[in-house]
mmCIF file of C-alpha atoms in Angstrom:
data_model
loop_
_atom_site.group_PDB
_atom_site.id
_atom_site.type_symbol
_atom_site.label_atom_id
_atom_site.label_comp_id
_atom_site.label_asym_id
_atom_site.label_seq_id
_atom_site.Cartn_x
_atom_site.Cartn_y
_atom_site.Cartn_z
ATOM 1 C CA UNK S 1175 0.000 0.000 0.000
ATOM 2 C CA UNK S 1176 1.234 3.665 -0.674
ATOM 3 C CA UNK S 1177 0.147 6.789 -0.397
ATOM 4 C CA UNK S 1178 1.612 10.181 -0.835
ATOM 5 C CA UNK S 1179 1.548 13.232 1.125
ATOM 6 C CA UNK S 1180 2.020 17.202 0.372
ATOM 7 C CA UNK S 1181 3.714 18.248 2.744
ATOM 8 C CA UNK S 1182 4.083 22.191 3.734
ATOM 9 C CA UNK S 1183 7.326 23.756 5.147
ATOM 10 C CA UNK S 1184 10.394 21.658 3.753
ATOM 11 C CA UNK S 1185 12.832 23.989 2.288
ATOM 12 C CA UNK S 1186 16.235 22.165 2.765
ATOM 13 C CA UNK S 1187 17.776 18.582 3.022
ATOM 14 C CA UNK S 1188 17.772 18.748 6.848
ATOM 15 C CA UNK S 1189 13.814 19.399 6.474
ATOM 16 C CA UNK S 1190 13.804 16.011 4.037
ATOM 17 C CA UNK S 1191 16.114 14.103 6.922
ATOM 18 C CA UNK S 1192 13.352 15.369 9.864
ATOM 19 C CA UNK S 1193 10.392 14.247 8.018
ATOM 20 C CA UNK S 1194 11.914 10.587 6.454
ATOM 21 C CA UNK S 1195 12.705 9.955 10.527
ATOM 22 C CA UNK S 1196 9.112 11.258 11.484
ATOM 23 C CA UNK S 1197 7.310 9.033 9.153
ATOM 24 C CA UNK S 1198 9.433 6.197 9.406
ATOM 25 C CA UNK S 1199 8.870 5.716 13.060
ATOM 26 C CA UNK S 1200 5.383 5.364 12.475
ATOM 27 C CA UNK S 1201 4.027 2.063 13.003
ATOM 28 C CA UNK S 1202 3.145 -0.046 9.638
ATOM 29 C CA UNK S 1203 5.606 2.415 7.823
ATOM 30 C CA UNK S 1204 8.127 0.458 5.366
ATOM 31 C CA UNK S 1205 9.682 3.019 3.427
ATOM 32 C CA UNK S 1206 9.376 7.014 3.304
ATOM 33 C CA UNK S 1207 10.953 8.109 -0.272
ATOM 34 C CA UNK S 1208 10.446 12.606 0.820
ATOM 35 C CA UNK S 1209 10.976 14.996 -2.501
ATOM 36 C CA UNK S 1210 11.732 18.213 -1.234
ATOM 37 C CA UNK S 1211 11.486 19.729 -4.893
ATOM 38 C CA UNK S 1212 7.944 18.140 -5.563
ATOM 39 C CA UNK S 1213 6.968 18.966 -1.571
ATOM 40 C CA UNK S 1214 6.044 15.527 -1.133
ATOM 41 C CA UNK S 1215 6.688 11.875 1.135
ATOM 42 C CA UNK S 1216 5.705 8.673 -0.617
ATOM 43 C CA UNK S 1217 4.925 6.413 1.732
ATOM 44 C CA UNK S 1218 4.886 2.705 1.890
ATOM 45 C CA UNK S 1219 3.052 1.154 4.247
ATOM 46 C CA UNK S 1220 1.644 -2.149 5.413
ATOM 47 C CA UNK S 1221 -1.285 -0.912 6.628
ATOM 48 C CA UNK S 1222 -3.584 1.810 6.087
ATOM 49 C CA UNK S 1223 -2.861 4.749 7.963
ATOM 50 C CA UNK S 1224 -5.279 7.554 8.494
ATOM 51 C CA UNK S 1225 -3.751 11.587 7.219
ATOM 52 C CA UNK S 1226 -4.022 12.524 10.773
ATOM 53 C CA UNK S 1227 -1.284 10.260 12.156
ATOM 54 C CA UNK S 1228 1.102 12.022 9.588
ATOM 55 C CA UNK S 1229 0.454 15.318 11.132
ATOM 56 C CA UNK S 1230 0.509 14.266 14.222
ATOM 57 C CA UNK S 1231 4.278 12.690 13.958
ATOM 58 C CA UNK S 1232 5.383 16.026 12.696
ATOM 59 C CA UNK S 1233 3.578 17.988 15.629
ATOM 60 C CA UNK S 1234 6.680 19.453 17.028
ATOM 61 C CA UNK S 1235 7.882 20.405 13.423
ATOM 62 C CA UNK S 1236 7.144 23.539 11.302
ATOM 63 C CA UNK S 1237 5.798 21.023 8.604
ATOM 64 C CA UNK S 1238 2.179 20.009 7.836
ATOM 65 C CA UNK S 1239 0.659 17.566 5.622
ATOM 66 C CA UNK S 1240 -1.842 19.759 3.681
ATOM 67 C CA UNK S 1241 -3.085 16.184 1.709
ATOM 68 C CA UNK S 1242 -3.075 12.773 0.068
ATOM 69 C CA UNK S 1243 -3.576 10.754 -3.241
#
């Protein structure tokens, strides 16, 4: 299962390193691929997991997932 995320904030390669660690510490997370150009984290997961956990692993960040496909 995949799914990927905009995500809102990134602007260097130590934003990309702080949101791959976020993600990947998330339970049923495989493998976080983050494009800082494209402002985006495809996710691979093993499980479905709900938007809301996303933001809530990057509460104490300046970034936000503002959505999915």
């Amino acid at each position: 299962m995949e799914k990927e995320l905009m995500i809102d904030g990134m602007k260097c390669n130590g934003c990309v390193a702080t949101v791959q660690e976020k993600f990947s510490a998330i339970a049923g997370v495989e493998e976080v691929i983050v494009d800082l150009e494209g402002k985006k984290a495809t996710v691979k997961m093993n499980q479905d997991i709900a938007e809301a956990t996303f933001n809530e692993a990057l509460a104490d960040t300046k970034f936000k997932v503002t959505g999915s496909k």
